[in-house]
PDB file of C-alpha atoms in Angstrom:
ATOM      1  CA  UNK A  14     185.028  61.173 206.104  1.00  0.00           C
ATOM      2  CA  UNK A  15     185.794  58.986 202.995  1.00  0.00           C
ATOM      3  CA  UNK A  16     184.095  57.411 200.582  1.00  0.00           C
ATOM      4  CA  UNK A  17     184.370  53.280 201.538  1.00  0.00           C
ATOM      5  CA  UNK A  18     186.261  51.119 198.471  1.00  0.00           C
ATOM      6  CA  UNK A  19     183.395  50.021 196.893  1.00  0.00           C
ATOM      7  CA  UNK A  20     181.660  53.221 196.474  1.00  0.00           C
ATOM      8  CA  UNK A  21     184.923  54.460 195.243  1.00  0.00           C
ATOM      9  CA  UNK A  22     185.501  51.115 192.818  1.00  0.00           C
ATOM     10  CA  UNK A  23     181.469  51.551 192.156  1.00  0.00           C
ATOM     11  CA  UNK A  24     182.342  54.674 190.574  1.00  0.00           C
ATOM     12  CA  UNK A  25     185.729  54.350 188.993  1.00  0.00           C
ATOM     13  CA  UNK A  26     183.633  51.287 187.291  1.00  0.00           C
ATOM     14  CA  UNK A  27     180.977  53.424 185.963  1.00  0.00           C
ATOM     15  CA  UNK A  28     182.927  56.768 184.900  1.00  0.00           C
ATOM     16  CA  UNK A  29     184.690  54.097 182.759  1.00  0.00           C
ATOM     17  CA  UNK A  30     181.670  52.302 181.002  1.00  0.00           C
ATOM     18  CA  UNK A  31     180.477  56.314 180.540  1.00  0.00           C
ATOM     19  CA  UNK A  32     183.420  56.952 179.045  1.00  0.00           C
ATOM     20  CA  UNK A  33     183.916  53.591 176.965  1.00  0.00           C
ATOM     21  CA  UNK A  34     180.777  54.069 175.861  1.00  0.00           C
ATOM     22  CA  UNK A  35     181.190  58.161 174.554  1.00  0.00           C
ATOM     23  CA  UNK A  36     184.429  56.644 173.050  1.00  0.00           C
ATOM     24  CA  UNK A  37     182.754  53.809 170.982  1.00  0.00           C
ATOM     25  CA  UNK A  38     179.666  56.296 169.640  1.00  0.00           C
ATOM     26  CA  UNK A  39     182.432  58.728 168.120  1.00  0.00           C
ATOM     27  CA  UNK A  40     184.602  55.743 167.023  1.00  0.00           C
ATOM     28  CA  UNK A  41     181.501  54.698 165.289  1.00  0.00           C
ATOM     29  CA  UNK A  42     180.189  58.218 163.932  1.00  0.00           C
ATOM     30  CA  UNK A  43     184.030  58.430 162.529  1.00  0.00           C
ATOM     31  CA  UNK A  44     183.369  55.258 160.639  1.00  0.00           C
ATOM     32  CA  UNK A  45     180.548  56.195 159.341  1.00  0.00           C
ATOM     33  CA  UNK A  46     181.238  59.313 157.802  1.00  0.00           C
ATOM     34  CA  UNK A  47     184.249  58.051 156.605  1.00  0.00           C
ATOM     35  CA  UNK A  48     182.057  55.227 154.915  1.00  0.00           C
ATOM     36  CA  UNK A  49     179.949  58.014 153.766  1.00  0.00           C
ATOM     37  CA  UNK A  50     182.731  59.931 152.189  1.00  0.00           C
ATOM     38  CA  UNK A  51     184.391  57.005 150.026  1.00  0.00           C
ATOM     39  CA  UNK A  52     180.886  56.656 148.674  1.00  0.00           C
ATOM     40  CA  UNK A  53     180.522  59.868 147.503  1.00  0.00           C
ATOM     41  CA  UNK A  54     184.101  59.968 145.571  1.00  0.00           C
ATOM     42  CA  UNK A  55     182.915  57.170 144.726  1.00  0.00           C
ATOM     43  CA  UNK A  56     180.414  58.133 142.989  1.00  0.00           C
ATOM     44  CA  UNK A  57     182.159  61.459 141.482  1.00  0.00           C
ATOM     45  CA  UNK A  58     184.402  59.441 139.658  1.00  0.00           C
ATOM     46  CA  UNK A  59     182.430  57.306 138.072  1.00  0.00           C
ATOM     47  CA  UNK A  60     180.219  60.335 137.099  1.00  0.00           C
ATOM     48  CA  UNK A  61     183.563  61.875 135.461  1.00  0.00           C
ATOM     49  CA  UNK A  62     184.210  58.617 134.210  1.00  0.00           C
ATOM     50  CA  UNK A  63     180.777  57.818 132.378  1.00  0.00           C
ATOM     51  CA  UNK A  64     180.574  61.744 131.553  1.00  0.00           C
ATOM     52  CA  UNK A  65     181.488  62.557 128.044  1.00  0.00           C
ATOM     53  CA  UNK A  66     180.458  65.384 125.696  1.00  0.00           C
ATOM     54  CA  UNK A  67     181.024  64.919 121.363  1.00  0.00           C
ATOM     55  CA  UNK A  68     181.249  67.944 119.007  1.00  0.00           C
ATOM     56  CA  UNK A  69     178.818  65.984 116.140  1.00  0.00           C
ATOM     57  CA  UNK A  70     179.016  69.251 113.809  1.00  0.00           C
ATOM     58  CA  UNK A  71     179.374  72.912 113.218  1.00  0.00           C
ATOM     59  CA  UNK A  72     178.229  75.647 111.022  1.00  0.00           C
ATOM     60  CA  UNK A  73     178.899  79.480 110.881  1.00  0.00           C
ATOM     61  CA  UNK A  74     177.016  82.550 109.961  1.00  0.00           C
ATOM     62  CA  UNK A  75     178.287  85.883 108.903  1.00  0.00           C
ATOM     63  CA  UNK A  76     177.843  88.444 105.987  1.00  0.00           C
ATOM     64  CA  UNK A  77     180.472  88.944 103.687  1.00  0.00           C
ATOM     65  CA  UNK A  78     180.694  93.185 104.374  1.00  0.00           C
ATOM     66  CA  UNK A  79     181.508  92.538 108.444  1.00  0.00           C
ATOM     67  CA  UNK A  80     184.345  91.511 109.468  1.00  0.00           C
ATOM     68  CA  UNK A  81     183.400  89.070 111.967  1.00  0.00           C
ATOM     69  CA  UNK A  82     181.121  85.786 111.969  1.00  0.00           C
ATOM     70  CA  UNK A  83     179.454  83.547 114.391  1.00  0.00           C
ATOM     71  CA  UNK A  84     180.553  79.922 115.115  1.00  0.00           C
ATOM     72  CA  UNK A  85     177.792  77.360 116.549  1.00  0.00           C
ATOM     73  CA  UNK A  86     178.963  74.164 117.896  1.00  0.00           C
ATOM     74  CA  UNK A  87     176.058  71.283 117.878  1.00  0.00           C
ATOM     75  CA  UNK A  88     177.152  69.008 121.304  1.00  0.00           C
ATOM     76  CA  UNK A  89     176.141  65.735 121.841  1.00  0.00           C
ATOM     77  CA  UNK A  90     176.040  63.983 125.433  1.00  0.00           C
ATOM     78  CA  UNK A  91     177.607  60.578 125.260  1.00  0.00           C
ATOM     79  CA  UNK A  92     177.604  59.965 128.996  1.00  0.00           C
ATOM     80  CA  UNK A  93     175.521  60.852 131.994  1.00  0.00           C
ATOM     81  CA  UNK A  94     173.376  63.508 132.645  1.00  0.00           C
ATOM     82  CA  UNK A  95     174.721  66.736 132.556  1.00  0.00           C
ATOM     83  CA  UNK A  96     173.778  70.704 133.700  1.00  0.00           C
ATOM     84  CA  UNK A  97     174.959  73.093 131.182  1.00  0.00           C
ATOM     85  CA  UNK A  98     174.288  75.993 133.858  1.00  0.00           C
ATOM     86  CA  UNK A  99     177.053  74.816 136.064  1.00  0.00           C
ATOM     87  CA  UNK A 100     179.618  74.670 132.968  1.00  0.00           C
ATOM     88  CA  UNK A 101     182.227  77.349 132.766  1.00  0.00           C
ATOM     89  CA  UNK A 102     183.668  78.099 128.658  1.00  0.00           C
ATOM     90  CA  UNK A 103     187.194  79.123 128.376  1.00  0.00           C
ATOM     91  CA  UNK A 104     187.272  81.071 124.894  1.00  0.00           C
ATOM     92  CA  UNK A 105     190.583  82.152 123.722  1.00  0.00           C
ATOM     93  CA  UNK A 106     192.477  80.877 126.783  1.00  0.00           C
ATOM     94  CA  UNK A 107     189.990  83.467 128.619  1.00  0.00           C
ATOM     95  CA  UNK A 108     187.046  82.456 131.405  1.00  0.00           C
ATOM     96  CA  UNK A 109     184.443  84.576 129.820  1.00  0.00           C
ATOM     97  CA  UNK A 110     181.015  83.655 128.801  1.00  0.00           C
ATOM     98  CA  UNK A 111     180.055  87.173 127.267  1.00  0.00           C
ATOM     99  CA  UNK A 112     180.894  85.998 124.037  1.00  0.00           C
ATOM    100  CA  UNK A 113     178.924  82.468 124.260  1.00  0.00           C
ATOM    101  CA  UNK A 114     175.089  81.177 123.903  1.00  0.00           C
ATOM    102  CA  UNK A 115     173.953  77.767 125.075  1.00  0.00           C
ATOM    103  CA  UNK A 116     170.839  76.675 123.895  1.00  0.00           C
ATOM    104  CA  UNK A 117     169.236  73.790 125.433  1.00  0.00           C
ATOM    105  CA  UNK A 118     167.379  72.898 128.721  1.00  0.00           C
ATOM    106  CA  UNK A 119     168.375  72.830 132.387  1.00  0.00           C
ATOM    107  CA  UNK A 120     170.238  69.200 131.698  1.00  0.00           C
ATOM    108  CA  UNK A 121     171.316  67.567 129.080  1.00  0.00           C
ATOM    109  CA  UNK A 122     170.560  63.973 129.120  1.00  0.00           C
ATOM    110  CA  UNK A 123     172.251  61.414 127.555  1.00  0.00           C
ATOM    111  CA  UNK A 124     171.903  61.043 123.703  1.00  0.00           C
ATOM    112  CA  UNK A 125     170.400  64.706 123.698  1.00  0.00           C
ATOM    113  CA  UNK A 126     171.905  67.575 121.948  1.00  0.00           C
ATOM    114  CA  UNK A 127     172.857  70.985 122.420  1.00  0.00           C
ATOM    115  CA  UNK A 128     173.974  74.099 120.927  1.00  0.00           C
ATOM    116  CA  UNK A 129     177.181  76.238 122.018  1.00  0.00           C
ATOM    117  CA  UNK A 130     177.586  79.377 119.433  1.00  0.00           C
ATOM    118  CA  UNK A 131     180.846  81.937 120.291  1.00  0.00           C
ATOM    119  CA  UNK A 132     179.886  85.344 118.830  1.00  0.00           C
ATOM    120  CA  UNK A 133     182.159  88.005 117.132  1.00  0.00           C
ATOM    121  CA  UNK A 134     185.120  86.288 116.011  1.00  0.00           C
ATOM    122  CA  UNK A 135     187.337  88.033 114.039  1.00  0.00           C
ATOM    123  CA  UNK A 136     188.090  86.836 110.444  1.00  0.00           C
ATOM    124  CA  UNK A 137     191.686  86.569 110.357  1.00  0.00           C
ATOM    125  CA  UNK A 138     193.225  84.283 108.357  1.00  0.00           C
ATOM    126  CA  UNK A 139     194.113  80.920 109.978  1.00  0.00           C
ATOM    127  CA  UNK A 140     194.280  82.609 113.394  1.00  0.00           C
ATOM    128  CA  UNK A 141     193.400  79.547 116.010  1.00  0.00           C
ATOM    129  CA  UNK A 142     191.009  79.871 118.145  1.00  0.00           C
ATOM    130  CA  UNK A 143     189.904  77.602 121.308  1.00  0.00           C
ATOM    131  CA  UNK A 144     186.670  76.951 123.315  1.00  0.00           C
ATOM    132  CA  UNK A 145     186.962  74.809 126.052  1.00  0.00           C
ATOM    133  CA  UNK A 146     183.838  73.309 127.619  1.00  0.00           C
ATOM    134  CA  UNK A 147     184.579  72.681 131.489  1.00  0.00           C
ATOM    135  CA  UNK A 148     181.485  70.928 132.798  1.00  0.00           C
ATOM    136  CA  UNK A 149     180.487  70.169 136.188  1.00  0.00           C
ATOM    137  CA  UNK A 150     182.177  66.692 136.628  1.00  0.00           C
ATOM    138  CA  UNK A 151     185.466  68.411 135.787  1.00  0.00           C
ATOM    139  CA  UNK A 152     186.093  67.464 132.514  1.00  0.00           C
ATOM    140  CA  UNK A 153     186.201  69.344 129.295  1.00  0.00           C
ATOM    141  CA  UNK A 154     185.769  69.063 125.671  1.00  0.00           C
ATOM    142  CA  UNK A 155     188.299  71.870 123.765  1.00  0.00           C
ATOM    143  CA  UNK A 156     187.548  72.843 120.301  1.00  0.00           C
ATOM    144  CA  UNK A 157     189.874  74.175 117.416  1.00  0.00           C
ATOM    145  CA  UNK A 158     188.886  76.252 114.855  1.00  0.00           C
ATOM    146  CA  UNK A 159     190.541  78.574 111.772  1.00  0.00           C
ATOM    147  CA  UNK A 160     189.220  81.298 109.329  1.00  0.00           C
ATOM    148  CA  UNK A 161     190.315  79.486 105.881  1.00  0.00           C
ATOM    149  CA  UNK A 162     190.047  82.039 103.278  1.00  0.00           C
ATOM    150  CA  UNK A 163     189.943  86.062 102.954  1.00  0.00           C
ATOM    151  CA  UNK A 164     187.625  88.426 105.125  1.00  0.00           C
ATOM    152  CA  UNK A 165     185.115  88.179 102.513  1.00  0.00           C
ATOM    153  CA  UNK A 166     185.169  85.003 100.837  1.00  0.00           C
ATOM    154  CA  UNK A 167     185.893  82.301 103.235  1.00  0.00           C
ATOM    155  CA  UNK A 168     184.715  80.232 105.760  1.00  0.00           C
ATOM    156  CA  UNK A 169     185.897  78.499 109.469  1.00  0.00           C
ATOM    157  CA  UNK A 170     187.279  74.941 109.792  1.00  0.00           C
ATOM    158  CA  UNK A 171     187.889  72.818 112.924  1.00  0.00           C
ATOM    159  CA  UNK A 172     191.359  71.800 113.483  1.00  0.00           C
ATOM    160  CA  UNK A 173     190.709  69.467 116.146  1.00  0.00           C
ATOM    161  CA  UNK A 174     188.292  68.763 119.173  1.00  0.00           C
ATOM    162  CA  UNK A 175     189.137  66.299 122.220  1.00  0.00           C
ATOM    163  CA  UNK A 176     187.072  65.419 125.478  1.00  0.00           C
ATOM    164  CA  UNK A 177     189.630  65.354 128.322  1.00  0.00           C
ATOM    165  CA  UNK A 178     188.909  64.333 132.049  1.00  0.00           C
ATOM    166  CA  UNK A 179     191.948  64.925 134.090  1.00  0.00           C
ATOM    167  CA  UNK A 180     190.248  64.213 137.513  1.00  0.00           C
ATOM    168  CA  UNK A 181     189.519  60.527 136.412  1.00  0.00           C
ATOM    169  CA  UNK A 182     191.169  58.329 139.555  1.00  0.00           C
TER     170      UNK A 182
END
Protein backbone atom coordinates (compact mmCIF):
# COMPACT_ATOMS: atom_id res chain seq x y z
CA UNK A 1 0.00 0.00 0.00
CA UNK A 2 0.98 3.73 -0.44
CA UNK A 3 1.78 6.33 1.50
CA UNK A 4 -1.61 8.89 1.40
CA UNK A 5 -0.63 12.67 -0.16
CA UNK A 6 -0.17 14.27 2.86
CA UNK A 7 2.19 11.95 4.44
CA UNK A 8 3.97 12.08 1.20
CA UNK A 9 3.68 16.23 0.97
CA UNK A 10 4.41 15.98 5.01
CA UNK A 11 7.64 14.69 4.07
CA UNK A 12 8.69 16.24 0.81
CA UNK A 13 7.99 19.49 3.18
CA UNK A 14 10.34 18.48 5.80
CA UNK A 15 13.34 16.78 3.74
CA UNK A 16 13.28 20.34 2.27
CA UNK A 17 13.42 22.58 5.50
CA UNK A 18 16.34 19.71 6.49
CA UNK A 19 17.94 20.44 3.62
CA UNK A 20 17.37 24.38 3.46
CA UNK A 21 18.47 24.45 6.63
CA UNK A 22 22.12 22.21 6.08
CA UNK A 23 22.33 24.61 3.03
CA UNK A 24 22.06 27.95 5.00
CA UNK A 25 24.65 26.65 8.02
CA UNK A 26 27.42 26.01 5.23
CA UNK A 27 26.36 29.17 3.31
CA UNK A 28 26.97 30.82 6.57
CA UNK A 29 30.26 28.89 7.77
CA UNK A 30 31.52 29.96 4.02
CA UNK A 31 30.91 33.53 4.99
CA UNK A 32 32.47 33.41 7.83
CA UNK A 33 35.66 32.08 7.07
CA UNK A 34 35.81 34.07 4.22
CA UNK A 35 35.25 37.12 6.67
CA UNK A 36 37.89 35.55 8.69
CA UNK A 37 40.37 35.34 5.92
CA UNK A 38 40.16 39.10 4.57
CA UNK A 39 40.92 39.93 8.17
CA UNK A 40 43.88 38.20 8.43
CA UNK A 41 45.47 39.67 4.99
CA UNK A 42 44.30 42.24 6.38
CA UNK A 43 46.21 42.41 8.93
CA UNK A 44 49.53 40.99 7.11
CA UNK A 45 49.66 43.89 5.11
CA UNK A 46 49.47 46.37 7.30
CA UNK A 47 52.13 44.49 9.39
CA UNK A 48 54.42 44.65 6.09
CA UNK A 49 53.29 48.00 5.71
CA UNK A 50 54.12 49.49 9.29
CA UNK A 51 57.28 47.01 9.33
CA UNK A 52 60.50 48.72 8.60
CA UNK A 53 64.11 47.98 9.63
CA UNK A 54 67.12 51.16 9.38
CA UNK A 55 70.88 50.39 9.14
CA UNK A 56 71.77 53.51 11.86
CA UNK A 57 75.66 52.53 11.63
CA UNK A 58 78.48 50.15 11.11
CA UNK A 59 81.90 49.38 12.24
CA UNK A 60 84.49 46.60 11.37
CA UNK A 61 87.15 44.69 13.13
CA UNK A 62 90.12 42.94 11.75
CA UNK A 63 94.00 42.82 12.24
CA UNK A 64 96.12 44.14 9.75
CA UNK A 65 98.33 40.48 9.24
CA UNK A 66 94.81 38.43 8.20
CA UNK A 67 93.41 38.80 5.36
CA UNK A 68 89.91 38.98 6.28
CA UNK A 69 87.76 41.29 8.73
CA UNK A 70 84.44 41.30 10.36
CA UNK A 71 81.57 43.69 9.42
CA UNK A 72 78.78 44.49 12.22
CA UNK A 73 75.70 46.16 11.14
CA UNK A 74 73.82 48.12 14.20
CA UNK A 75 69.75 47.75 13.01
CA UNK A 76 67.21 49.82 14.16
CA UNK A 77 63.34 48.84 14.12
CA UNK A 78 61.30 51.68 12.76
CA UNK A 79 58.05 49.75 12.56
CA UNK A 80 56.30 46.97 14.38
CA UNK A 81 57.48 44.35 16.33
CA UNK A 82 59.65 42.06 14.81
CA UNK A 83 61.32 38.22 15.46
CA UNK A 84 64.80 38.11 14.31
CA UNK A 85 64.62 34.13 14.64
CA UNK A 86 62.21 33.85 11.81
CA UNK A 87 64.52 36.16 9.46
CA UNK A 88 66.44 34.47 6.73
CA UNK A 89 70.08 36.66 5.52
CA UNK A 90 71.01 36.36 1.97
CA UNK A 91 74.93 37.12 2.01
CA UNK A 92 76.57 37.33 -1.27
CA UNK A 93 73.44 36.50 -3.29
CA UNK A 94 73.67 33.13 -1.07
CA UNK A 95 70.84 31.86 1.73
CA UNK A 96 73.38 31.04 4.31
CA UNK A 97 73.52 32.11 7.84
CA UNK A 98 76.94 30.33 8.71
CA UNK A 99 78.67 33.36 8.15
CA UNK A 100 76.19 35.74 10.29
CA UNK A 101 75.58 36.63 14.21
CA UNK A 102 72.47 38.38 15.46
CA UNK A 103 72.62 39.71 18.70
CA UNK A 104 69.56 40.78 20.35
CA UNK A 105 66.45 39.19 22.04
CA UNK A 106 63.62 36.98 20.81
CA UNK A 107 61.83 40.35 19.20
CA UNK A 108 62.79 43.36 18.39
CA UNK A 109 60.43 46.01 19.34
CA UNK A 110 60.01 49.11 17.90
CA UNK A 111 62.71 51.84 18.52
CA UNK A 112 65.05 48.92 19.82
CA UNK A 113 68.26 47.98 18.27
CA UNK A 114 70.11 45.16 17.10
CA UNK A 115 73.27 43.84 15.91
CA UNK A 116 73.87 41.78 12.53
CA UNK A 117 77.87 41.08 12.12
CA UNK A 118 78.91 38.86 8.67
CA UNK A 119 82.21 37.12 9.53
CA UNK A 120 85.26 36.37 7.23
CA UNK A 121 85.05 38.65 4.45
CA UNK A 122 87.71 38.78 2.28
CA UNK A 123 89.70 42.06 1.83
CA UNK A 124 89.65 42.63 -1.73
CA UNK A 125 89.73 45.78 -3.01
CA UNK A 126 86.33 47.38 -3.81
CA UNK A 127 84.81 43.92 -4.30
CA UNK A 128 80.83 44.50 -3.42
CA UNK A 129 79.37 42.68 -1.20
CA UNK A 130 75.47 42.29 -0.18
CA UNK A 131 73.47 41.22 2.95
CA UNK A 132 70.00 41.12 2.60
CA UNK A 133 67.79 40.99 5.69
CA UNK A 134 64.44 39.05 4.73
CA UNK A 135 62.27 39.28 7.82
CA UNK A 136 59.17 37.60 8.64
CA UNK A 137 56.62 40.12 7.12
CA UNK A 138 58.42 39.63 3.80
CA UNK A 139 60.32 42.50 3.45
CA UNK A 140 63.99 43.14 3.45
CA UNK A 141 66.57 45.64 4.13
CA UNK A 142 69.87 44.94 1.58
CA UNK A 143 73.14 46.36 2.50
CA UNK A 144 76.24 47.39 0.30
CA UNK A 145 79.52 47.37 1.34
CA UNK A 146 83.40 47.72 -0.24
CA UNK A 147 87.00 47.09 1.09
CA UNK A 148 88.48 50.78 0.33
CA UNK A 149 92.11 50.48 0.62
CA UNK A 150 94.95 47.61 0.52
CA UNK A 151 94.79 44.22 2.56
CA UNK A 152 96.59 45.87 5.24
CA UNK A 153 95.82 49.37 5.48
CA UNK A 154 92.26 49.95 4.75
CA UNK A 155 88.98 49.81 5.87
CA UNK A 156 85.04 48.85 4.55
CA UNK A 157 82.52 51.48 3.35
CA UNK A 158 78.77 51.14 2.65
CA UNK A 159 77.73 51.85 -0.79
CA UNK A 160 74.18 51.87 -0.18
CA UNK A 161 71.38 50.26 2.06
CA UNK A 162 67.48 50.25 1.16
CA UNK A 163 64.39 48.66 3.05
CA UNK A 164 62.21 47.10 0.32
CA UNK A 165 58.69 45.43 0.85
CA UNK A 166 57.56 43.93 -2.35
CA UNK A 167 54.46 42.13 -0.84
CA UNK A 168 52.91 45.58 0.16
CA UNK A 169 49.12 45.38 -1.56
Amino acid sequence: MGLSVPAAFAVIVTAALVSFGLLYTSGESAYSMIHEAGEDYNQMVLRAKTAELALSSYNYTTDGTVLVYDMTFNLTNEGTTLSPARWAFIYDGRLDDSAILISGDEYLLPGDSMTVTVQNIPKVELEVHSLVISTEVGCALKVKWEWVGNRTNGSPRVVGSAWYCPVEG
